[in-house]
CSV table of C-alpha atoms in Angstrom, one decimal:
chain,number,residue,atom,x,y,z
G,1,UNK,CA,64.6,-143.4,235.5
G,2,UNK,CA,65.6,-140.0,235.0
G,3,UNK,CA,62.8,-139.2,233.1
G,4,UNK,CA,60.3,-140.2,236.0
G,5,UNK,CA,62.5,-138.6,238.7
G,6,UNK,CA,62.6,-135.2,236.6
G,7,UNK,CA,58.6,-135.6,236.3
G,8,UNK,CA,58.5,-136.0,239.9
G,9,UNK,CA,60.5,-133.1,240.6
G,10,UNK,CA,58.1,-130.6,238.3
G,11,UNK,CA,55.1,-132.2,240.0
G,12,UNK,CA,56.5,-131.7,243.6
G,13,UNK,CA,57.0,-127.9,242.1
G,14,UNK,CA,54.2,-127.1,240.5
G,15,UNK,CA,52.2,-128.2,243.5
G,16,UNK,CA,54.2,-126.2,245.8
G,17,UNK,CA,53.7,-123.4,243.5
G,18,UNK,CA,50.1,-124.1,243.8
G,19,UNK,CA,49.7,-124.4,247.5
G,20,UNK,CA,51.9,-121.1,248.3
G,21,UNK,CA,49.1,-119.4,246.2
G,22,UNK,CA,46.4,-120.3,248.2
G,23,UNK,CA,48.3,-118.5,251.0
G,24,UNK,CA,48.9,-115.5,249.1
G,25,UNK,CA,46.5,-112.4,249.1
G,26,UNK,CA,43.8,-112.8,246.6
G,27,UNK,CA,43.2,-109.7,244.0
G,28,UNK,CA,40.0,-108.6,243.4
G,29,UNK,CA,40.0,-105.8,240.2
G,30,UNK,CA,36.7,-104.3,240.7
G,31,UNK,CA,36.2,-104.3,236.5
G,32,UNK,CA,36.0,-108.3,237.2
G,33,UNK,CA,32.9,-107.2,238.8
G,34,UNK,CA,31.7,-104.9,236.1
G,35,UNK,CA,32.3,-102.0,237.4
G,36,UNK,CA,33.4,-99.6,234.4
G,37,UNK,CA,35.1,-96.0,234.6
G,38,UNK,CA,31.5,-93.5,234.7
G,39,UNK,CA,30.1,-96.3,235.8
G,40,UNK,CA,27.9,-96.8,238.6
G,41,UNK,CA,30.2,-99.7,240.8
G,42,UNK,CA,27.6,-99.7,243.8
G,43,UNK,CA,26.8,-103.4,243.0
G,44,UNK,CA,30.6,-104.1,241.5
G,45,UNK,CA,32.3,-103.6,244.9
G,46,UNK,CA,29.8,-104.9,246.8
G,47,UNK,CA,30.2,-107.8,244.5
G,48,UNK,CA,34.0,-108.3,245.2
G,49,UNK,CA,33.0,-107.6,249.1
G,50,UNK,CA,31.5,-110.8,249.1
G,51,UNK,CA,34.0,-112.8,247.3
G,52,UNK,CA,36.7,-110.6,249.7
G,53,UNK,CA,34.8,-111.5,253.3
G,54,UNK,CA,34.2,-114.9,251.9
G,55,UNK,CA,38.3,-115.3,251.4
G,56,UNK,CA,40.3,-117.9,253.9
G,57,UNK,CA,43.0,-115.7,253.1
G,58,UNK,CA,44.1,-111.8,253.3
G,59,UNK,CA,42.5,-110.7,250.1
G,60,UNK,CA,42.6,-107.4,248.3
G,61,UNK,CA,39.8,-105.6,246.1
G,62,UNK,CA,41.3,-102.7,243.6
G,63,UNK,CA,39.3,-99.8,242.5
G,64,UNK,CA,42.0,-98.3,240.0
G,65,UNK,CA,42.9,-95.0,238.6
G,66,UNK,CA,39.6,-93.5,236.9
G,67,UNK,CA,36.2,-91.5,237.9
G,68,UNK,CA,33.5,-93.8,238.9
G,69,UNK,CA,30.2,-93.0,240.2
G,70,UNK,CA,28.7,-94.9,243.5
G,71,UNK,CA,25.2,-94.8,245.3
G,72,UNK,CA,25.0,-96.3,249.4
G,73,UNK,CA,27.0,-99.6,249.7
G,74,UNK,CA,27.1,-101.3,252.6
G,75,UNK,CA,30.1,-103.7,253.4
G,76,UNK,CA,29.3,-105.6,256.3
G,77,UNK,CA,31.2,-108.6,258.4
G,78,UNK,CA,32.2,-110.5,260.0
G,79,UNK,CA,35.1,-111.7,257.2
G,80,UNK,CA,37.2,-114.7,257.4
G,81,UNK,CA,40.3,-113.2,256.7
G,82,UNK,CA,41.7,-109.3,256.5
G,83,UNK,CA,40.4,-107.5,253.9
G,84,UNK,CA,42.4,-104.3,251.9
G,85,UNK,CA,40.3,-101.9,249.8
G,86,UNK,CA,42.5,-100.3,248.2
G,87,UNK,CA,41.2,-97.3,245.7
G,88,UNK,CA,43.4,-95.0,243.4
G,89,UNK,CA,40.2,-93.7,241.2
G,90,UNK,CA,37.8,-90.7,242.2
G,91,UNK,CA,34.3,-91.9,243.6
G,92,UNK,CA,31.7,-89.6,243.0
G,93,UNK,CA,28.7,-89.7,245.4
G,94,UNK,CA,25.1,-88.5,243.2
G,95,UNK,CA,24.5,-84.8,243.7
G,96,UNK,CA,20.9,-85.2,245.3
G,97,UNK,CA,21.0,-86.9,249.2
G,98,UNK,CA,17.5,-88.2,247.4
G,99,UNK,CA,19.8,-90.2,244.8
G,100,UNK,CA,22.3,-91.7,247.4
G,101,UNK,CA,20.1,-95.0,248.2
G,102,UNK,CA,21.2,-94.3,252.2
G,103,UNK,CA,22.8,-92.1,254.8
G,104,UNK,CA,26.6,-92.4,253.2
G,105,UNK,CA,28.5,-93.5,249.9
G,106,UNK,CA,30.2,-95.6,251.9
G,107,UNK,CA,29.3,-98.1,255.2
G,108,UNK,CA,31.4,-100.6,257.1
G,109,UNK,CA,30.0,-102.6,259.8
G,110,UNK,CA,30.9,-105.1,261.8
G,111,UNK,CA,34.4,-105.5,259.7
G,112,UNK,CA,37.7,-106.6,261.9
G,113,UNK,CA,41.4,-106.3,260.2
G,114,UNK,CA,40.4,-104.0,257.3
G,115,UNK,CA,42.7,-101.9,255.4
G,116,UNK,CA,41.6,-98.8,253.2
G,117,UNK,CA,44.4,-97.6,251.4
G,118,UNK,CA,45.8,-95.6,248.2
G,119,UNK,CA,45.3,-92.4,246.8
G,120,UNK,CA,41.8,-92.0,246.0
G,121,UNK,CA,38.9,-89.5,246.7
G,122,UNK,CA,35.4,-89.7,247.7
G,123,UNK,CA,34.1,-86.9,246.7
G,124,UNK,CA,30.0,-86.4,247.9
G,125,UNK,CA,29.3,-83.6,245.4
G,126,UNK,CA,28.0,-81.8,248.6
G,127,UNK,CA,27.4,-77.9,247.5
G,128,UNK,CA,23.8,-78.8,246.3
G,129,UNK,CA,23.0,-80.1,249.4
G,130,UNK,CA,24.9,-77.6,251.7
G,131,UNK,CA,22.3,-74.8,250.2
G,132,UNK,CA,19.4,-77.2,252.0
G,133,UNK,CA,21.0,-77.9,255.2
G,134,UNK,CA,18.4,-76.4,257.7
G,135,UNK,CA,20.5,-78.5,261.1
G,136,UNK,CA,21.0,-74.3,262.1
G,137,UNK,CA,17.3,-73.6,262.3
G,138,UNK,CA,16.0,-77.3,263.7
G,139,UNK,CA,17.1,-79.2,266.9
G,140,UNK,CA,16.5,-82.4,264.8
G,141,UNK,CA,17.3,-81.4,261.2
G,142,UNK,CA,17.8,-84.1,258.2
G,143,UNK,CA,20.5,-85.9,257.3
G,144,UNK,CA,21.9,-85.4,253.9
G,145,UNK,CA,24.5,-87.7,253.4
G,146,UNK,CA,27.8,-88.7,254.8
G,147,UNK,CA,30.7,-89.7,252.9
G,148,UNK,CA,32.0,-93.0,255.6
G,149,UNK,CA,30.6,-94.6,258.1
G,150,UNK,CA,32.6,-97.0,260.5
G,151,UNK,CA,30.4,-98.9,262.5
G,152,UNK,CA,31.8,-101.5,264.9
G,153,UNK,CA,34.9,-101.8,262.8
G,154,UNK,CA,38.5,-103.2,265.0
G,155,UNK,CA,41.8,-102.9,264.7
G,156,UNK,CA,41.7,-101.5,261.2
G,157,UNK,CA,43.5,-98.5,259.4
G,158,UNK,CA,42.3,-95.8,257.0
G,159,UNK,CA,45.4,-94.5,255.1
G,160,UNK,CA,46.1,-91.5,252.2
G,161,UNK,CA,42.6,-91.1,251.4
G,162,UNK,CA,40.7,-88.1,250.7
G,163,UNK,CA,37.2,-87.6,251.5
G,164,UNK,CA,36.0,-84.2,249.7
G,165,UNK,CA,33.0,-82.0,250.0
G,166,UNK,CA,30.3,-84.2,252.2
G,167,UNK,CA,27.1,-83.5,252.2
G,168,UNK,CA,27.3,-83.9,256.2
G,169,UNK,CA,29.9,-85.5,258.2
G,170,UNK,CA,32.7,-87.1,256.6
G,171,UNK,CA,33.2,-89.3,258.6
G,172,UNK,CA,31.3,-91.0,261.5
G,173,UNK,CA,32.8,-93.4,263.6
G,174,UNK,CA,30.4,-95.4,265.9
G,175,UNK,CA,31.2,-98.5,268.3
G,176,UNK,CA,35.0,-99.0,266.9
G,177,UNK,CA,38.4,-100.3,268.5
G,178,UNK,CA,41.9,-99.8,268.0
G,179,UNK,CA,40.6,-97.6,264.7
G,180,UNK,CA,43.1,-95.6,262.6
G,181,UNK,CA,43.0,-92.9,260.4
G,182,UNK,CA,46.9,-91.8,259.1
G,183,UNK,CA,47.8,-89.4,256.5
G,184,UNK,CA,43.7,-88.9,255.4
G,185,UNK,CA,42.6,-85.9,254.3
G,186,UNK,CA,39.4,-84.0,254.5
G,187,UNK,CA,38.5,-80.9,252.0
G,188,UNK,CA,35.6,-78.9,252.1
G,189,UNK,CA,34.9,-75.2,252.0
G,190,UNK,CA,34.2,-73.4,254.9
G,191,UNK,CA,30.6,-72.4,254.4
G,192,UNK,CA,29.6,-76.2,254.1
G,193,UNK,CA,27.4,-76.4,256.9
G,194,UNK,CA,27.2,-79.3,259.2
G,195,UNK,CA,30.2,-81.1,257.1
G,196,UNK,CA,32.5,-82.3,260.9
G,197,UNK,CA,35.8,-83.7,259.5
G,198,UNK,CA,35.8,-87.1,261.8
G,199,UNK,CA,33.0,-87.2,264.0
G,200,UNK,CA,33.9,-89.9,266.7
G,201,UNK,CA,31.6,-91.8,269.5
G,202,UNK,CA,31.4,-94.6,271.6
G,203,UNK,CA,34.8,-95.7,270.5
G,204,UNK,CA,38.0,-96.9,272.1
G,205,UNK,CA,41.7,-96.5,271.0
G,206,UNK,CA,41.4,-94.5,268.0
G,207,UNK,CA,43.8,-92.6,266.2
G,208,UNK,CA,43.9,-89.3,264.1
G,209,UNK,CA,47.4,-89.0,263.2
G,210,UNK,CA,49.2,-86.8,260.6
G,211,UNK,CA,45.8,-85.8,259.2
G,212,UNK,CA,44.8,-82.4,257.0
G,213,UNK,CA,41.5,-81.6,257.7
G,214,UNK,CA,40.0,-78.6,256.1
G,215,UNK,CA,35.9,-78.2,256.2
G,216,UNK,CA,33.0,-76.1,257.5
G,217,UNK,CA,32.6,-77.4,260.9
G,218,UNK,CA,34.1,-79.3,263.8
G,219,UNK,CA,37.8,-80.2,262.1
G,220,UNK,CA,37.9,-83.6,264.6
G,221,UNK,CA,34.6,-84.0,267.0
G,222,UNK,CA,33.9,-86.6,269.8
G,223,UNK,CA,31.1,-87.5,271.4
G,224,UNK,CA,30.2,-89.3,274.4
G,225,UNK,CA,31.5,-92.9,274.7
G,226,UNK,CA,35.0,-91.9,273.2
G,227,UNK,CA,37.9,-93.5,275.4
G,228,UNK,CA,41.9,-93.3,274.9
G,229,UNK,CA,41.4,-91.5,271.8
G,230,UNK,CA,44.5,-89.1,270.3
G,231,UNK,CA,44.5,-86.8,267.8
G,232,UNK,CA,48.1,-85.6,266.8
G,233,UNK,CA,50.0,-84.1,264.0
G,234,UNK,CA,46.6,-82.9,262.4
G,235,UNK,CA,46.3,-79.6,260.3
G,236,UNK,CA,42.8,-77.6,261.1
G,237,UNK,CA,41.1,-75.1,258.7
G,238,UNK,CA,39.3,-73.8,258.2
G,239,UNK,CA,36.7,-75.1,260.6
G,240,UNK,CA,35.5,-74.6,263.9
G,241,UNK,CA,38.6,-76.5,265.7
G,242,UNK,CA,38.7,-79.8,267.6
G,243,UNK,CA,35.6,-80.1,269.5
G,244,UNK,CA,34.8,-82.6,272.7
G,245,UNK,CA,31.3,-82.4,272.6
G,246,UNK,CA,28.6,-81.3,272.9
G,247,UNK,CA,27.5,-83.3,276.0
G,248,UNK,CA,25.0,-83.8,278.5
G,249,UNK,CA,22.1,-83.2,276.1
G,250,UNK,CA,20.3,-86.9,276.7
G,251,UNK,CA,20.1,-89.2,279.9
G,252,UNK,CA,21.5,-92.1,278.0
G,253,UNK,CA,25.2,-90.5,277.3
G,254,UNK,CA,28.6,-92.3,277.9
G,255,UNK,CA,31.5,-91.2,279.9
G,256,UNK,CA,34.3,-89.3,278.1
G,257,UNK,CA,37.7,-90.5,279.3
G,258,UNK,CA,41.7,-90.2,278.0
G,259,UNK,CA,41.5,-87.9,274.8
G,260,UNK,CA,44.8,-86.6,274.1
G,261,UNK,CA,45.4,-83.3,271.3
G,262,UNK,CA,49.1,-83.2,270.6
G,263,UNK,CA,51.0,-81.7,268.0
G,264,UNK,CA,48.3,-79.7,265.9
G,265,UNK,CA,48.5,-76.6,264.2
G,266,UNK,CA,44.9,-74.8,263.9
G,267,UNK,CA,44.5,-72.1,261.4
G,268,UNK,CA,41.9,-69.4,260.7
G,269,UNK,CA,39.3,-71.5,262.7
G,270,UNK,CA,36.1,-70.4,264.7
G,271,UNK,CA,37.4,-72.1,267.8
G,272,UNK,CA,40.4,-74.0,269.0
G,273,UNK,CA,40.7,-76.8,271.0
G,274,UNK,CA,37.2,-76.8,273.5
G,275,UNK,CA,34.9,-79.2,275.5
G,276,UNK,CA,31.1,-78.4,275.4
G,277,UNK,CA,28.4,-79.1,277.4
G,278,UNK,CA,24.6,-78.3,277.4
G,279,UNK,CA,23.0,-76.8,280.8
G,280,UNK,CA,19.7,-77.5,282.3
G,281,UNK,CA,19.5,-81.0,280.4
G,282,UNK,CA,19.9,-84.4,282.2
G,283,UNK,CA,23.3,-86.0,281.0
G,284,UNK,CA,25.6,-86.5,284.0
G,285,UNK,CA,28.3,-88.1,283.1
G,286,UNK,CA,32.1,-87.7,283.7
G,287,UNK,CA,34.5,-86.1,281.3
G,288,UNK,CA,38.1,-86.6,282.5
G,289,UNK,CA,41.6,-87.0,281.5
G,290,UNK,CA,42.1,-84.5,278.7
G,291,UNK,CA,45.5,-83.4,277.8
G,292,UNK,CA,45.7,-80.2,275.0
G,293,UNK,CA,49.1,-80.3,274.4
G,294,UNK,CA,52.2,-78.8,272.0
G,295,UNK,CA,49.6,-76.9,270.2
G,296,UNK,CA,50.3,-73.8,267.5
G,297,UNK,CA,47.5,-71.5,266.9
G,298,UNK,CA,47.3,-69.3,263.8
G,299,UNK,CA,44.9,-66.5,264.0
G,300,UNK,CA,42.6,-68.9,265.7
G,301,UNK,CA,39.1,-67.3,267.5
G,302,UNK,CA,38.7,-68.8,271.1
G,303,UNK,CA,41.9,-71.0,271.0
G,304,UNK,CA,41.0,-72.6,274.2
G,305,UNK,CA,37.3,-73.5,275.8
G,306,UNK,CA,36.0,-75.0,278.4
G,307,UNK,CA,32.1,-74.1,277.7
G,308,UNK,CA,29.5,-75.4,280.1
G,309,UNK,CA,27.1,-73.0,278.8
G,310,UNK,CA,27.0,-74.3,275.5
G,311,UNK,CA,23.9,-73.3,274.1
G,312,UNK,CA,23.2,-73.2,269.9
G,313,UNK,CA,20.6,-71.0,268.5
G,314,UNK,CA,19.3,-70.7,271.7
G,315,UNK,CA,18.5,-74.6,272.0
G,316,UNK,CA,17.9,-74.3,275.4
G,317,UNK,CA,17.7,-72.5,278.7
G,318,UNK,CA,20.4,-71.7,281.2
G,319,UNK,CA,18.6,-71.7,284.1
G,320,UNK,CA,20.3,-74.7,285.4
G,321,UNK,CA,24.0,-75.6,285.6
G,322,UNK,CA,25.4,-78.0,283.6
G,323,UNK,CA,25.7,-81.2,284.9
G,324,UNK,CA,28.9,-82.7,283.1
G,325,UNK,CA,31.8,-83.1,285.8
G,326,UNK,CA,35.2,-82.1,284.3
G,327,UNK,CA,38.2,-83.4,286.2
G,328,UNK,CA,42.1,-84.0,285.2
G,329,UNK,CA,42.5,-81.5,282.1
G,330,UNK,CA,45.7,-81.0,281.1
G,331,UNK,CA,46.6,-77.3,278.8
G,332,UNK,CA,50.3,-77.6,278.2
G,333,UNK,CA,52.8,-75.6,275.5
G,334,UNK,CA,49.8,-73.8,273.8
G,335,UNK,CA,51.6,-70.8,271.3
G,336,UNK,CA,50.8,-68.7,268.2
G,337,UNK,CA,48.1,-65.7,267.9
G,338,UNK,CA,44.5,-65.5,269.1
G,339,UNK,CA,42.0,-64.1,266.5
G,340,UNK,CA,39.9,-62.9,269.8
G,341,UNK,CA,41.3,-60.6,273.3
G,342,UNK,CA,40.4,-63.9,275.0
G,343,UNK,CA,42.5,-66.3,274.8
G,344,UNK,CA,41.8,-69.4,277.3
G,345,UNK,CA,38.1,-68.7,278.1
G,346,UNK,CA,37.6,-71.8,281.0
G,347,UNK,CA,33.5,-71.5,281.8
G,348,UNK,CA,33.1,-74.8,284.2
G,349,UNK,CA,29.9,-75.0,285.7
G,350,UNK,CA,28.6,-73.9,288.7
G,351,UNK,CA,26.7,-76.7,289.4
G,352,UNK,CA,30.4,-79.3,289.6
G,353,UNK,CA,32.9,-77.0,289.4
G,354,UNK,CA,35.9,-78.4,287.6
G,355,UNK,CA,38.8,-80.1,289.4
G,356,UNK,CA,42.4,-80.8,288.7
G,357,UNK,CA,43.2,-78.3,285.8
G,358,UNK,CA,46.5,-77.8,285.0
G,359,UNK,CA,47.7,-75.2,283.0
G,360,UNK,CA,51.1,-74.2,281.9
G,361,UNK,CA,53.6,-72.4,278.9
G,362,UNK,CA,50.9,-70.7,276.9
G,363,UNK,CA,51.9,-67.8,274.9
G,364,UNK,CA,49.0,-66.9,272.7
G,365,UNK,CA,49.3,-63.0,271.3
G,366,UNK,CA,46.0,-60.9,270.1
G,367,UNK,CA,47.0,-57.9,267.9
G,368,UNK,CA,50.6,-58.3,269.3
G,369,UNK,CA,49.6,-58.2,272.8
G,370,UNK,CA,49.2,-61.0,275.0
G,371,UNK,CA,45.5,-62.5,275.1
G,372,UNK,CA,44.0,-62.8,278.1
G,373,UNK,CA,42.5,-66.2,280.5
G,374,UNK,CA,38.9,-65.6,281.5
G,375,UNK,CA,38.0,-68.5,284.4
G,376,UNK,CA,35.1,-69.2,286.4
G,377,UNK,CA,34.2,-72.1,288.6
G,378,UNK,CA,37.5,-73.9,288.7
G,379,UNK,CA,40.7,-73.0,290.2
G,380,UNK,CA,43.9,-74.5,288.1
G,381,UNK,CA,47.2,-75.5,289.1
G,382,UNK,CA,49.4,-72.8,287.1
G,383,UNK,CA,53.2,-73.3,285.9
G,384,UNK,CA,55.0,-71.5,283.5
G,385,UNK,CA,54.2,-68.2,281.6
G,386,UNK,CA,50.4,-68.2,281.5
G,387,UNK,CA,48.1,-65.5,281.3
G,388,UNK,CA,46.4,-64.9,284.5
G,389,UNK,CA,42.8,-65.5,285.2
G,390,UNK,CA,40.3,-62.4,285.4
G,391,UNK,CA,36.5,-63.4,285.9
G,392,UNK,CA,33.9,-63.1,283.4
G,393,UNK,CA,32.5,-59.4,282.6
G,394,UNK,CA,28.4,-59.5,283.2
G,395,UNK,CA,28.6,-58.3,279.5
G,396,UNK,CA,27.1,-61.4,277.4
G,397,UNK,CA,30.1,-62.5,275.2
């Protein structure tokens, strides 16, 4: 009797044992898959994707310590279950855009409840590419290769990963919700052309928090569509700041609501913090409740713009105002030194004037004298020390 009561009791456990496993987060090594250090593991994690997705339960796939090589791969959901990628090895994207087998190393569409996580890097090899980036001469120039794209993706996190040297963007982020990127980090030199840190549009609720973003364009850009979106605690440059824009270039645009900058420290950058929009061109929409906020600028050209004559390589014509309302902007506890004499330059259009800017505490110097506010078209609510506004020279800046 004992003898069948003690078999009882390690059957009773061992199937316990077995059915708290099936709850438990499956591990997926990527070398199950094939995928070897120098090794090409486009087909290896795409591979484990599938087994991942396929998962009841919160799985896990593991690219380890270790340089592997990757062409495009494209990760698409919907998955059954949360899905953590989490990578400690270096990624290396081919050299040529021709080699990369699509528009990014890496693609996630359509994906809810994923994690991307450890210390790896996904390095693009840009410099090769950099040298044929012609997006300065052409409206419509080629893309040559991003390191991620988020497409669609919800309430899922990017953490402690370092994308380096993209060939374009590293990072777009298209159609997401409740989308977070903490402690990433973006490195690129500061003549890679075209290479925007995180590139943002049509997206709601996303975060860019304690972030080092260092690359040859727009630090942190969004585009139309972005709603209740904050950037905070993020390191800038070098770079060409934190941009919102450029608007109003096509019909079809998205209004640009809630965007909150707080906490960031900009350094040696073309620009600051600015919104941009295109004249004589037909968007329309509203851009409304900005707040620029607790902000430290470090030899920073242009710390503060509102540009409604923004106009590249002479893209266009300003013979027509801009047609982008601004309304509810919020400059608050702005500090540090100005690169340029001016430091606020706030151009709204003449066409629809801005309304309800508020501007107060900002103590920017320029060669150890305060920098100066140059405003036209708006008339803001002032509090605090702020420089006060003089109007435009005719002199073409």
């Amino acid at each position: 009797m004992e003898n069948i009561k003690f078999s009882m009791i390690v059957l009773f456990l061992s199937f316990f044992a077995f059915s708290f496993d099936l709850t438990q987060s499956a591990d997926f090594q990527i070398s199950q898959f094939g995928g070897k250090p120098n090794g090409n593991i486009a087909k290896a994690l795409q591979s484990a994707w599938t087994k991942a997705c396929a998962s009841t339960s919160a799985s896990k796939i593991v690219i380890p310590k270790g340089t592997f090589q990757m062409t495009h791969v494209l990760l698409k959901g919907p998955c059954k279950a949360p899905v953590e990628l989490y990578v400690d090895g270096t990624i290396k994207a081919p050299v040529k855009p021709e080699d990369m087998g699509g528009d990014e190393i890496l693609r996630i569409d359509y994906v809810n409840g994923l994690s991307i996580t450890g210390n790896g890097v996904f390095d693009g090899q840009g410099s090769y590419a950099w040298k044929q980036n012609e997006c300065s001469k052409k409206a419509n120039c080629k893309l040559l290769g991003m390191n991620f794209a988020f497409n669609f993706v919800t309430n899922s996190i990017v953490r402690s990963i370092t994308s380096k040297d993209s060939k374009h963007f590293h990072v777009n982020v298209l159609g997401c919700k409740n989308l977070t990127f903490d402690g990433f980090k973006v490195t690129a030199p500061h003549n890679s052309a075209n290479t925007d840190g995180i590139h943002i549009g049509r997206s709601n609720g996303v975060n860019v928090l304690n972030t080092n973003i260092a690359t040859g364009d727009d630090c942190v850009s969004l585009g139309d569509g972005s709603r209740n979106v904050l950037v905070q605690n993020v390191k800038c440059g070098p770079g060409h700041g934190i941009a919102i824009g450029s608007l109003g270039k096509y019909k079809e645009e998205e209004p640009v609501d809630g965007i909150t900058i707080k906490g960031c420290t900009l350094k040696g950058t073309d620009n600051g913090v600015r919104i941009k929009t295109w004249p004589s061109t037909p968007g329309t929409i509203t851009v409304t409740n900005m707040r620029f906020e607790d902000i430290t600028m470090d030899n920073v050209k242009n710390p503060i713009i509102i540009d409604q004559e923004y106009c590249p390589w002479n893209q266009c014509t300003k013979k027509y105002p801009s047609k982008i309302r601004i309304s509810k902007v919020i400059i608050k506890n702005i500090k540090g030194t100005s690169a340029t004499k001016e430091g606020l330059i706030l151009a709204c259009s003449s066409g629809v004037p801005c309304q309800g800017v508020e501007i107060s505490n900002v103590d920017l110097k320029f060669n150890g004298a305060p920098a100066i506010a140059v405003c036209s078209n708006m008339k803001p609510k002032i509090s605090g020390k702020v420089p006060p506004c003089t109007a435009p020279s005719n002199k073409k800046q």
